[in-house]
Amino acid sequence: MYERHPVFAEALDEVVARLDPLLLDAPAGIPHGSLKDVLFAEEGTPGAAALYETGWTQPALFALETALYRLVRSWGVRPGVLLGHSIGGISAAHAAGVLSLDDACALVAARARLMQALPEGGAMWSLQASEEEVLPLLAGLEDRVSLAAVNGPSAVVVSGDEEPAGRIAAHFAERGRTTRRLRVSHAFHSPRTDAVLDAFREVAEGLTYHRPTVPVVCDLTGRPAEGDDLRTAAYWVRHARSTVRFADAVRAAHEAGAATFLEIGPGGSLCAAAQDTLGDDSDADAVPLLRTGRPEDESALTALARLHVRGVRVDWAAVHRGTGATTVELPTYAFQHETYWPDTTAPTARRGAAGATDPADAALWTAVESGDAAGLAGLLGLRDEEHASLYALLPSLSSWRRARQERVVLDAARYRVAWHPAGTGGA
C-alpha cells in the first residue's frame, strides 16, 4: 500500500513523525528506532517481534488505521457512522474530528507507553461463549479477571491474572467450546491495568476535544455518542479499562441505518464478529479492506468492488489515478429491459417424485447449521467425550452445505444455446 498509493504513504509518514518522539526507546536491532521500522520489519527480525509488544502494537494500529482511512476517503467513500474496537476507538474519534492528529497521537502514545511499562504476565482468552455464560464465573474474581470484550453473541474475551483466566477458558473447553489464548504482551481491559490509569488521566486531561463531525457509536457504551461521550478525560480512562462492547455498537450502528460495514485495519476478524452479531438474515454486509495473507492492493480493490455493488459511491477515477486506466464505451444498442428471475424451487422438485426429504438427513443438517455438536454426536452415535472434535468441524460442514445449495440453485438456472445448420434449400 505504501509503494502503490501516495495518499497512504504521505498519511503514514505524517502519523509516524508525530508518534516517534512520544514512544518508548526502540528495542535493540531496530535501525532508526522508528515505528516505521517496526511496521516494515521482516518476519523473524527484532522489529517484527516488537510489533507484538503493546508499546508498539497500539501506535502501529493507529498509524495504519488512520492512513487507510485517509486513503479510503480519497477514493470518495464517505462514512455514515464510525465505530472502533479498543485502540480503534481512538482512531474513530480522530476520524470524526473529536481529536486533532497531535492530540490523538498523544493519547495513543501515552496509552501504549504506560501499558508497556506494566509488569508482564496475565492472559487474555477468546471464548466461544455468551456474556451471560461468563459473568457468573467472574463473581468474586473482579480484582483478578474481567470481561474484556463482547464481540458477538457467542464471542467474548476474558482478561486478567493467568490462573483464573485460564481456569475460565478450561471450563468452556471441557464443554467442547472453542477457546484461544491471544498473543498479547499484557492483559488489557483488566484489573492489571489499574496502576496506570491515573497517569493516563493526566495526559487525557491536557487534550482538546471537539464535537464529532461524523456520528460515532461508542465501543465503551455500545450506543451512539451523546453528551460528553468521547470528549472528556474520564471517558478515555474508562475506555482503556472497561469492557469493549463491540457487539452492542454494531447493533446500534445498524439500527441507525448502517447496512454496509467497512473494516479499516490489518485484517477481517471484526467483520466476522459483526456478521455473527447481525445474523445471516440481516440485510447488512461487513467488508474487510485488508485480508490476512492476501496482497494488500488486491484486497483493497476487492473491498471497493463489494462496496460498489452494495450501492456505496466510489470515485473510480480517483482509485485508478496514475495507473493509465481509462474508461471504455458500452455497446450503443438498446437493452431489451426484460428481467429474468431464476426458478429457485427447481432443486426441491428433484429430491424425489413426492418431494419428500429423508427425516434423518434433515435432522443431521439442522444440527450442523445450528452448531449443535451434541445433537450431531447423538445422530452419529458418538460418545460424550468425542463432542469437542465436532465443534471445529461444524463451520466447515455448514459452509460446504450452503455452497452446495447455492450450486444447485445456479445449476437449475443455467442453459445452453445449441446451433444447428439449416439447409439452403437450393443450389
Short mmCIF file of C-alpha atoms in Angstrom, two decimals:
data_model
loop_
_atom_site.label_atom_id
_atom_site.label_comp_id
_atom_site.label_asym_id
_atom_site.label_seq_id
_atom_site.Cartn_x
_atom_site.Cartn_y
_atom_site.Cartn_z
CA MET A 1 0.00 0.00 0.00
CA TYR A 2 2.86 2.34 0.83
CA GLU A 3 4.53 1.85 -2.56
CA ARG A 4 1.32 1.89 -4.60
CA HIS A 5 -0.72 4.74 -3.05
CA PRO A 6 0.88 8.18 -2.39
CA VAL A 7 -2.07 9.26 -0.20
CA PHE A 8 -1.49 6.30 2.10
CA ALA A 9 2.29 6.84 2.18
CA GLU A 10 2.01 10.54 3.00
CA ALA A 11 -0.54 9.91 5.74
CA LEU A 12 1.50 7.12 7.31
CA ASP A 13 4.65 9.26 7.29
CA GLU A 14 2.76 12.14 8.90
CA VAL A 15 1.39 9.99 11.72
CA VAL A 16 4.71 8.24 12.34
CA ALA A 17 6.53 11.59 12.51
CA ARG A 18 4.23 12.66 15.34
CA LEU A 19 4.31 9.36 17.20
CA ASP A 20 8.05 8.64 17.14
CA PRO A 21 9.09 11.31 19.70
CA LEU A 22 6.39 10.06 22.09
CA LEU A 23 7.19 6.34 22.09
CA LEU A 24 9.44 4.21 24.26
CA ASP A 25 13.05 3.68 23.29
CA ALA A 26 13.24 1.19 20.45
CA PRO A 27 14.41 -2.36 21.19
CA ALA A 28 17.88 -3.32 20.01
CA GLY A 29 18.02 -4.22 16.37
CA ILE A 30 15.60 -1.58 15.10
CA PRO A 31 17.76 0.61 12.84
CA HIS A 32 16.35 4.08 13.39
CA GLY A 33 14.17 3.50 16.41
CA SER A 34 11.12 4.44 14.36
CA LEU A 35 7.65 2.99 14.34
CA LYS A 36 8.06 2.74 10.57
CA ASP A 37 10.94 0.28 11.09
CA VAL A 38 8.61 -1.89 13.14
CA LEU A 39 5.77 -1.67 10.61
CA PHE A 40 8.02 -2.69 7.71
CA ALA A 41 10.20 -5.22 9.58
CA GLU A 42 10.83 -8.60 8.00
CA GLU A 43 9.45 -11.64 9.79
CA GLY A 44 11.91 -13.05 12.30
CA THR A 45 13.65 -9.73 12.99
CA PRO A 46 13.60 -7.73 16.25
CA GLY A 47 11.25 -5.24 14.62
CA ALA A 48 8.72 -7.93 13.79
CA ALA A 49 8.89 -9.23 17.37
CA ALA A 50 8.38 -5.68 18.72
CA LEU A 51 5.10 -5.45 16.85
CA TYR A 52 3.60 -7.81 19.44
CA GLU A 53 4.66 -5.55 22.34
CA THR A 54 1.83 -3.20 23.21
CA GLY A 55 4.17 -0.19 23.31
CA TRP A 56 4.46 -0.65 19.54
CA THR A 57 1.25 -2.51 18.70
CA GLN A 58 -1.10 0.30 19.68
CA PRO A 59 0.74 3.07 17.77
CA ALA A 60 1.12 0.74 14.77
CA LEU A 61 -2.62 0.07 14.67
CA PHE A 62 -3.47 3.76 14.97
CA ALA A 63 -0.99 4.72 12.23
CA LEU A 64 -2.26 2.03 9.86
CA GLU A 65 -5.94 2.75 10.51
CA THR A 66 -5.51 6.50 10.07
CA ALA A 67 -3.56 6.13 6.82
CA LEU A 68 -6.08 3.64 5.44
CA TYR A 69 -8.97 5.91 6.41
CA ARG A 70 -7.45 8.84 4.54
CA LEU A 71 -6.86 6.62 1.52
CA VAL A 72 -10.46 5.41 1.50
CA ARG A 73 -11.69 9.00 1.82
CA SER A 74 -9.53 9.97 -1.18
CA TRP A 75 -11.42 7.28 -3.12
CA GLY A 76 -14.69 9.07 -2.49
CA VAL A 77 -16.01 6.74 0.21
CA ARG A 78 -17.78 8.68 2.97
CA PRO A 79 -18.86 7.08 6.27
CA GLY A 80 -22.36 7.49 7.62
CA VAL A 81 -21.25 6.40 11.08
CA LEU A 82 -17.92 5.43 12.69
CA LEU A 83 -17.09 2.92 15.40
CA GLY A 84 -13.92 1.30 16.68
CA HIS A 85 -12.69 -1.56 18.84
CA SER A 86 -10.39 -0.67 21.77
CA ILE A 87 -7.48 1.32 20.28
CA GLY A 88 -9.63 1.61 17.15
CA GLY A 89 -11.98 3.76 19.20
CA ILE A 90 -9.30 6.47 19.28
CA SER A 91 -8.82 6.10 15.51
CA ALA A 92 -12.57 6.55 15.04
CA ALA A 93 -12.62 9.61 17.31
CA HIS A 94 -9.79 11.21 15.31
CA ALA A 95 -11.52 10.40 12.01
CA ALA A 96 -14.68 12.04 13.35
CA GLY A 97 -12.80 15.22 14.29
CA VAL A 98 -13.05 14.74 18.07
CA LEU A 99 -9.25 14.74 18.42
CA SER A 100 -6.69 16.51 16.28
CA LEU A 101 -3.88 14.35 14.93
CA ASP A 102 -1.46 15.72 17.54
CA ASP A 103 -3.86 15.04 20.41
CA ALA A 104 -4.83 11.61 19.12
CA CYS A 105 -1.14 10.66 18.83
CA ALA A 106 -0.51 11.93 22.36
CA LEU A 107 -3.37 9.79 23.71
CA VAL A 108 -2.32 6.68 21.77
CA ALA A 109 1.35 7.01 22.71
CA ALA A 110 0.56 7.52 26.41
CA ARG A 111 -1.78 4.53 26.44
CA ALA A 112 0.85 2.34 24.77
CA ARG A 113 3.81 3.60 26.79
CA LEU A 114 2.08 3.25 30.17
CA MET A 115 0.68 -0.20 29.46
CA GLN A 116 4.06 -1.42 28.19
CA ALA A 117 5.59 -0.30 31.50
CA LEU A 118 3.23 -2.56 33.48
CA PRO A 119 4.60 -5.86 34.79
CA GLU A 120 4.31 -8.53 32.14
CA GLY A 121 2.11 -11.50 32.74
CA GLY A 122 -1.56 -12.21 32.79
CA ALA A 123 -3.53 -13.67 29.93
CA MET A 124 -6.33 -12.92 27.52
CA TRP A 125 -8.57 -15.71 26.24
CA SER A 126 -11.05 -15.61 23.37
CA LEU A 127 -14.01 -17.85 24.21
CA GLN A 128 -16.93 -19.31 22.31
CA ALA A 129 -19.41 -18.25 24.96
CA SER A 130 -22.01 -15.60 25.67
CA GLU A 131 -21.69 -12.76 28.14
CA GLU A 132 -24.42 -14.34 30.24
CA GLU A 133 -22.46 -17.59 30.49
CA VAL A 134 -19.23 -15.88 31.52
CA LEU A 135 -20.42 -13.34 34.08
CA PRO A 136 -21.28 -15.90 36.82
CA LEU A 137 -17.75 -17.30 36.55
CA LEU A 138 -16.29 -13.84 37.25
CA ALA A 139 -18.19 -13.42 40.51
CA GLY A 140 -15.75 -12.96 43.38
CA LEU A 141 -12.81 -12.57 40.99
CA GLU A 142 -13.41 -8.94 39.99
CA ASP A 143 -10.00 -7.89 41.32
CA ARG A 144 -8.20 -10.53 39.23
CA VAL A 145 -10.04 -11.03 35.94
CA SER A 146 -12.53 -9.09 33.80
CA LEU A 147 -14.76 -9.42 30.79
CA ALA A 148 -12.51 -7.57 28.32
CA ALA A 149 -14.72 -7.63 25.22
CA VAL A 150 -18.09 -8.77 23.96
CA ASN A 151 -17.54 -9.20 20.23
CA GLY A 152 -20.59 -11.24 19.31
CA PRO A 153 -23.47 -13.29 20.69
CA SER A 154 -21.09 -16.20 21.36
CA ALA A 155 -17.71 -14.47 21.23
CA VAL A 156 -16.17 -12.88 24.32
CA VAL A 157 -12.72 -12.21 25.70
CA VAL A 158 -11.67 -12.56 29.35
CA SER A 159 -8.52 -10.89 30.64
CA GLY A 160 -6.55 -10.81 33.85
CA ASP A 161 -4.33 -12.96 36.02
CA GLU A 162 -3.06 -16.13 34.40
CA GLU A 163 -4.64 -18.69 36.73
CA PRO A 164 -8.29 -17.50 36.91
CA ALA A 165 -8.38 -16.54 33.23
CA GLY A 166 -7.03 -19.96 32.25
CA ARG A 167 -9.48 -21.68 34.58
CA ILE A 168 -12.43 -19.94 32.93
CA ALA A 169 -11.11 -20.90 29.50
CA ALA A 170 -10.73 -24.53 30.65
CA HIS A 171 -14.33 -24.50 31.88
CA PHE A 172 -15.58 -23.87 28.34
CA ALA A 173 -13.01 -26.10 26.65
CA GLU A 174 -14.24 -29.01 28.76
CA ARG A 175 -17.71 -28.36 27.33
CA GLY A 176 -16.50 -28.56 23.78
CA ARG A 177 -16.32 -24.82 23.18
CA THR A 178 -13.58 -23.19 21.13
CA THR A 179 -11.02 -21.29 23.23
CA ARG A 180 -7.89 -19.45 22.10
CA ARG A 181 -5.22 -17.65 24.06
CA LEU A 182 -4.47 -14.30 22.45
CA ARG A 183 -0.91 -13.35 21.53
CA VAL A 184 -0.55 -10.17 23.58
CA SER A 185 2.12 -8.78 25.85
CA HIS A 186 -0.25 -7.71 28.65
CA ALA A 187 -3.77 -8.41 29.90
CA PHE A 188 -5.72 -5.38 28.64
CA HIS A 189 -9.11 -4.18 29.90
CA SER A 190 -8.44 -5.94 33.18
CA PRO A 191 -7.50 -5.08 36.79
CA ARG A 192 -3.84 -5.44 35.79
CA THR A 193 -4.05 -2.05 34.02
CA ASP A 194 -5.42 -0.14 37.05
CA ALA A 195 -1.95 1.01 38.16
CA VAL A 196 -1.50 3.32 35.14
CA LEU A 197 -4.97 4.84 34.89
CA ASP A 198 -4.15 7.95 36.96
CA ALA A 199 -1.12 8.75 34.80
CA PHE A 200 -3.21 8.16 31.69
CA ARG A 201 -5.88 10.51 33.03
CA GLU A 202 -3.29 13.30 33.38
CA VAL A 203 -2.41 13.03 29.70
CA ALA A 204 -6.06 12.89 28.63
CA GLU A 205 -6.89 15.98 30.70
CA GLY A 206 -4.34 18.00 28.74
CA LEU A 207 -6.04 17.40 25.38
CA THR A 208 -8.67 19.41 23.48
CA TYR A 209 -11.88 17.70 22.48
CA HIS A 210 -14.34 18.71 19.78
CA ARG A 211 -17.83 17.68 18.77
CA PRO A 212 -17.75 14.86 16.21
CA THR A 213 -18.41 15.89 12.62
CA VAL A 214 -19.46 12.32 11.77
CA PRO A 215 -21.78 10.26 14.01
CA VAL A 216 -19.85 7.85 16.24
CA VAL A 217 -21.06 4.75 18.08
CA CYS A 218 -19.03 4.24 21.26
CA ASP A 219 -17.46 0.85 21.84
CA LEU A 220 -17.42 1.75 25.55
CA THR A 221 -21.22 2.15 25.90
CA GLY A 222 -22.41 0.32 22.81
CA ARG A 223 -24.57 3.35 21.97
CA PRO A 224 -24.34 6.40 19.71
CA ALA A 225 -22.15 9.09 21.28
CA GLU A 226 -24.04 11.81 23.08
CA GLY A 227 -23.31 14.49 25.66
CA ASP A 228 -19.75 14.24 26.93
CA ASP A 229 -19.06 10.86 25.32
CA LEU A 230 -15.64 10.94 23.59
CA ARG A 231 -14.95 14.47 24.88
CA THR A 232 -13.67 14.03 28.44
CA ALA A 233 -10.60 12.52 30.05
CA ALA A 234 -12.88 10.35 32.20
CA TYR A 235 -14.35 8.75 29.08
CA TRP A 236 -10.96 7.70 27.73
CA VAL A 237 -9.83 6.33 31.11
CA ARG A 238 -12.96 4.17 31.27
CA HIS A 239 -12.42 3.27 27.61
CA ALA A 240 -8.95 1.88 28.41
CA ARG A 241 -10.18 -0.19 31.35
CA SER A 242 -13.78 -1.26 30.74
CA THR A 243 -15.34 -3.95 28.57
CA VAL A 244 -15.27 -3.33 24.82
CA ARG A 245 -18.94 -3.58 23.83
CA PHE A 246 -18.36 -4.14 20.14
CA ALA A 247 -21.42 -6.32 19.51
CA ASP A 248 -23.73 -3.69 21.05
CA ALA A 249 -22.00 -0.97 19.00
CA VAL A 250 -22.57 -2.92 15.76
CA ARG A 251 -26.26 -3.39 16.58
CA ALA A 252 -26.61 0.31 17.40
CA ALA A 253 -24.94 1.32 14.12
CA HIS A 254 -27.25 -1.00 12.19
CA GLU A 255 -30.30 0.40 13.96
CA ALA A 256 -29.07 3.86 12.98
CA GLY A 257 -29.15 2.83 9.32
CA ALA A 258 -25.72 1.31 8.66
CA ALA A 259 -26.10 -1.58 6.22
CA THR A 260 -22.54 -1.86 4.90
CA PHE A 261 -19.64 -2.06 7.36
CA LEU A 262 -16.06 -1.49 6.16
CA GLU A 263 -13.31 -2.75 8.48
CA ILE A 264 -10.31 -0.44 8.20
CA GLY A 265 -7.45 -2.33 9.81
CA PRO A 266 -4.93 -5.13 9.28
CA GLY A 267 -7.42 -7.97 8.87
CA GLY A 268 -11.04 -9.05 8.81
CA SER A 269 -11.70 -10.56 12.25
CA LEU A 270 -14.13 -7.81 13.23
CA CYS A 271 -16.12 -8.37 10.03
CA ALA A 272 -16.77 -11.95 11.12
CA ALA A 273 -17.83 -10.74 14.57
CA ALA A 274 -20.13 -8.09 13.08
CA GLN A 275 -21.74 -10.61 10.73
CA ASP A 276 -22.31 -13.06 13.58
CA THR A 277 -23.84 -10.28 15.65
CA LEU A 278 -26.28 -9.19 12.95
CA GLY A 279 -27.11 -12.73 11.82
CA ASP A 280 -27.48 -14.33 8.41
CA ASP A 281 -30.99 -12.89 7.98
CA SER A 282 -29.73 -9.31 8.21
CA ASP A 283 -29.52 -7.09 5.14
CA ALA A 284 -26.09 -5.92 6.32
CA ASP A 285 -22.70 -6.89 4.95
CA ALA A 286 -19.27 -6.50 6.56
CA VAL A 287 -16.33 -5.90 4.22
CA PRO A 288 -12.65 -6.03 5.27
CA LEU A 289 -10.36 -3.56 3.47
CA LEU A 290 -7.33 -5.80 4.06
CA ARG A 291 -7.22 -9.58 4.45
CA THR A 292 -4.51 -11.51 6.26
CA GLY A 293 -2.36 -13.48 3.85
CA ARG A 294 -3.63 -11.72 0.72
CA PRO A 295 -1.96 -8.99 -1.38
CA GLU A 296 -2.97 -5.67 0.15
CA ASP A 297 -3.79 -3.83 -3.08
CA GLU A 298 -5.87 -6.74 -4.37
CA SER A 299 -7.78 -6.91 -1.09
CA ALA A 300 -8.47 -3.17 -1.13
CA LEU A 301 -9.77 -3.20 -4.71
CA THR A 302 -11.95 -6.22 -3.94
CA ALA A 303 -13.38 -4.36 -0.95
CA LEU A 304 -14.16 -1.34 -3.12
CA ALA A 305 -15.94 -3.58 -5.63
CA ARG A 306 -18.06 -5.04 -2.85
CA LEU A 307 -18.90 -1.56 -1.60
CA HIS A 308 -19.84 -0.52 -5.15
CA VAL A 309 -22.31 -3.36 -5.67
CA ARG A 310 -23.81 -2.51 -2.29
CA GLY A 311 -24.62 0.97 -3.57
CA VAL A 312 -21.76 2.84 -1.88
CA ARG A 313 -20.42 5.67 -4.05
CA VAL A 314 -16.79 5.11 -5.11
CA ASP A 315 -14.80 7.64 -7.12
CA TRP A 316 -13.26 5.17 -9.56
CA ALA A 317 -11.32 7.88 -11.38
CA ALA A 318 -9.53 8.65 -8.10
CA VAL A 319 -8.94 4.95 -7.42
CA HIS A 320 -7.19 4.44 -10.77
CA ARG A 321 -5.46 7.81 -10.97
CA GLY A 322 -1.86 7.40 -12.11
CA THR A 323 -2.34 3.85 -13.43
CA GLY A 324 -3.11 4.79 -17.03
CA ALA A 325 -6.52 3.12 -16.82
CA THR A 326 -9.27 4.71 -18.95
CA THR A 327 -12.99 4.24 -19.30
CA VAL A 328 -14.48 2.49 -22.33
CA GLU A 329 -17.83 3.00 -24.04
CA LEU A 330 -20.53 0.40 -23.60
CA PRO A 331 -22.34 -1.04 -26.64
CA THR A 332 -24.69 1.54 -28.14
CA TYR A 333 -27.62 -0.78 -28.85
CA ALA A 334 -30.70 -0.54 -26.65
CA PHE A 335 -31.16 -3.16 -23.99
CA GLN A 336 -34.42 -5.12 -24.04
CA HIS A 337 -35.36 -4.16 -20.48
CA GLU A 338 -36.59 -7.64 -19.64
CA THR A 339 -35.86 -9.32 -16.33
CA TYR A 340 -35.22 -12.98 -15.73
CA TRP A 341 -35.91 -14.49 -12.33
CA PRO A 342 -34.44 -17.97 -11.76
CA ASP A 343 -36.86 -20.61 -10.53
CA THR A 344 -35.31 -21.36 -7.17
CA THR A 345 -37.91 -24.06 -6.45
CA ALA A 346 -36.44 -26.34 -9.12
CA PRO A 347 -33.88 -28.06 -6.85
CA THR A 348 -36.62 -29.01 -4.39
CA ALA A 349 -38.55 -30.81 -7.08
CA ARG A 350 -35.54 -33.00 -7.80
CA ARG A 351 -35.41 -34.53 -4.35
CA GLY A 352 -37.93 -37.18 -5.27
CA ALA A 353 -41.19 -37.77 -7.02
CA ALA A 354 -43.12 -36.92 -3.88
CA GLY A 355 -40.78 -34.06 -2.97
CA ALA A 356 -40.03 -35.78 0.34
CA THR A 357 -36.78 -35.41 2.27
CA ASP A 358 -35.22 -38.10 4.49
CA PRO A 359 -36.02 -37.00 8.11
CA ALA A 360 -32.65 -38.29 9.33
CA ASP A 361 -30.86 -36.28 6.65
CA ALA A 362 -32.82 -33.16 7.59
CA ALA A 363 -32.06 -33.65 11.29
CA LEU A 364 -28.33 -34.02 10.57
CA TRP A 365 -28.08 -30.79 8.58
CA THR A 366 -30.25 -28.92 11.07
CA ALA A 367 -27.77 -29.87 13.80
CA VAL A 368 -24.84 -28.74 11.63
CA GLU A 369 -26.35 -25.37 10.70
CA SER A 370 -27.43 -24.62 14.28
CA GLY A 371 -23.98 -25.51 15.68
CA ASP A 372 -25.48 -28.30 17.84
CA ALA A 373 -22.45 -30.56 18.31
CA ALA A 374 -24.18 -32.61 20.98
CA GLY A 375 -27.18 -33.27 18.74
CA LEU A 376 -24.94 -34.17 15.83
CA ALA A 377 -22.91 -36.52 18.04
CA GLY A 378 -26.13 -38.24 19.08
CA LEU A 379 -27.19 -38.76 15.47
CA LEU A 380 -23.76 -40.16 14.62
CA GLY A 381 -23.64 -42.37 17.71
CA LEU A 382 -20.53 -40.73 19.17
CA ARG A 383 -19.55 -40.77 22.83
CA ASP A 384 -19.78 -37.64 25.00
CA GLU A 385 -16.00 -37.19 25.08
CA GLU A 386 -15.98 -37.02 21.28
CA HIS A 387 -18.24 -33.94 21.12
CA ALA A 388 -15.35 -31.47 21.27
CA SER A 389 -13.86 -32.59 17.98
CA LEU A 390 -17.13 -31.78 16.23
CA TYR A 391 -17.08 -28.09 17.17
CA ALA A 392 -14.05 -27.45 14.96
CA LEU A 393 -15.74 -29.30 12.08
CA LEU A 394 -19.19 -27.64 12.24
CA PRO A 395 -18.28 -24.34 10.50
CA SER A 396 -16.69 -26.18 7.56
CA LEU A 397 -19.67 -28.52 7.21
CA SER A 398 -22.12 -25.63 7.33
CA SER A 399 -20.12 -23.69 4.73
CA TRP A 400 -19.99 -26.75 2.43
CA ARG A 401 -23.73 -27.23 2.80
CA ARG A 402 -24.51 -23.61 1.86
CA ALA A 403 -22.15 -23.77 -1.12
CA ARG A 404 -23.84 -26.96 -2.36
CA GLN A 405 -27.32 -25.44 -2.02
CA GLU A 406 -26.25 -22.33 -3.92
CA ARG A 407 -24.67 -24.50 -6.64
CA VAL A 408 -27.90 -26.49 -7.08
CA VAL A 409 -29.89 -23.26 -7.47
CA LEU A 410 -27.41 -21.93 -10.04
CA ASP A 411 -27.33 -25.22 -11.94
CA ALA A 412 -31.11 -25.12 -12.24
CA ALA A 413 -30.90 -21.65 -13.80
CA ARG A 414 -28.23 -22.44 -16.39
CA TYR A 415 -28.99 -23.26 -20.01
CA ARG A 416 -27.09 -23.97 -23.20
CA VAL A 417 -27.64 -22.47 -26.64
CA ALA A 418 -27.14 -25.02 -29.42
CA TRP A 419 -26.75 -24.04 -33.08
CA HIS A 420 -27.75 -26.40 -35.86
CA PRO A 421 -27.02 -25.93 -39.61
CA ALA A 422 -30.00 -25.24 -41.81
CA GLY A 423 -30.24 -26.26 -45.46
CA THR A 424 -30.13 -23.50 -48.08
CA GLY A 425 -32.99 -25.05 -49.96
CA GLY A 426 -31.27 -24.57 -53.32
CA ALA A 427 -28.07 -24.79 -55.34
#
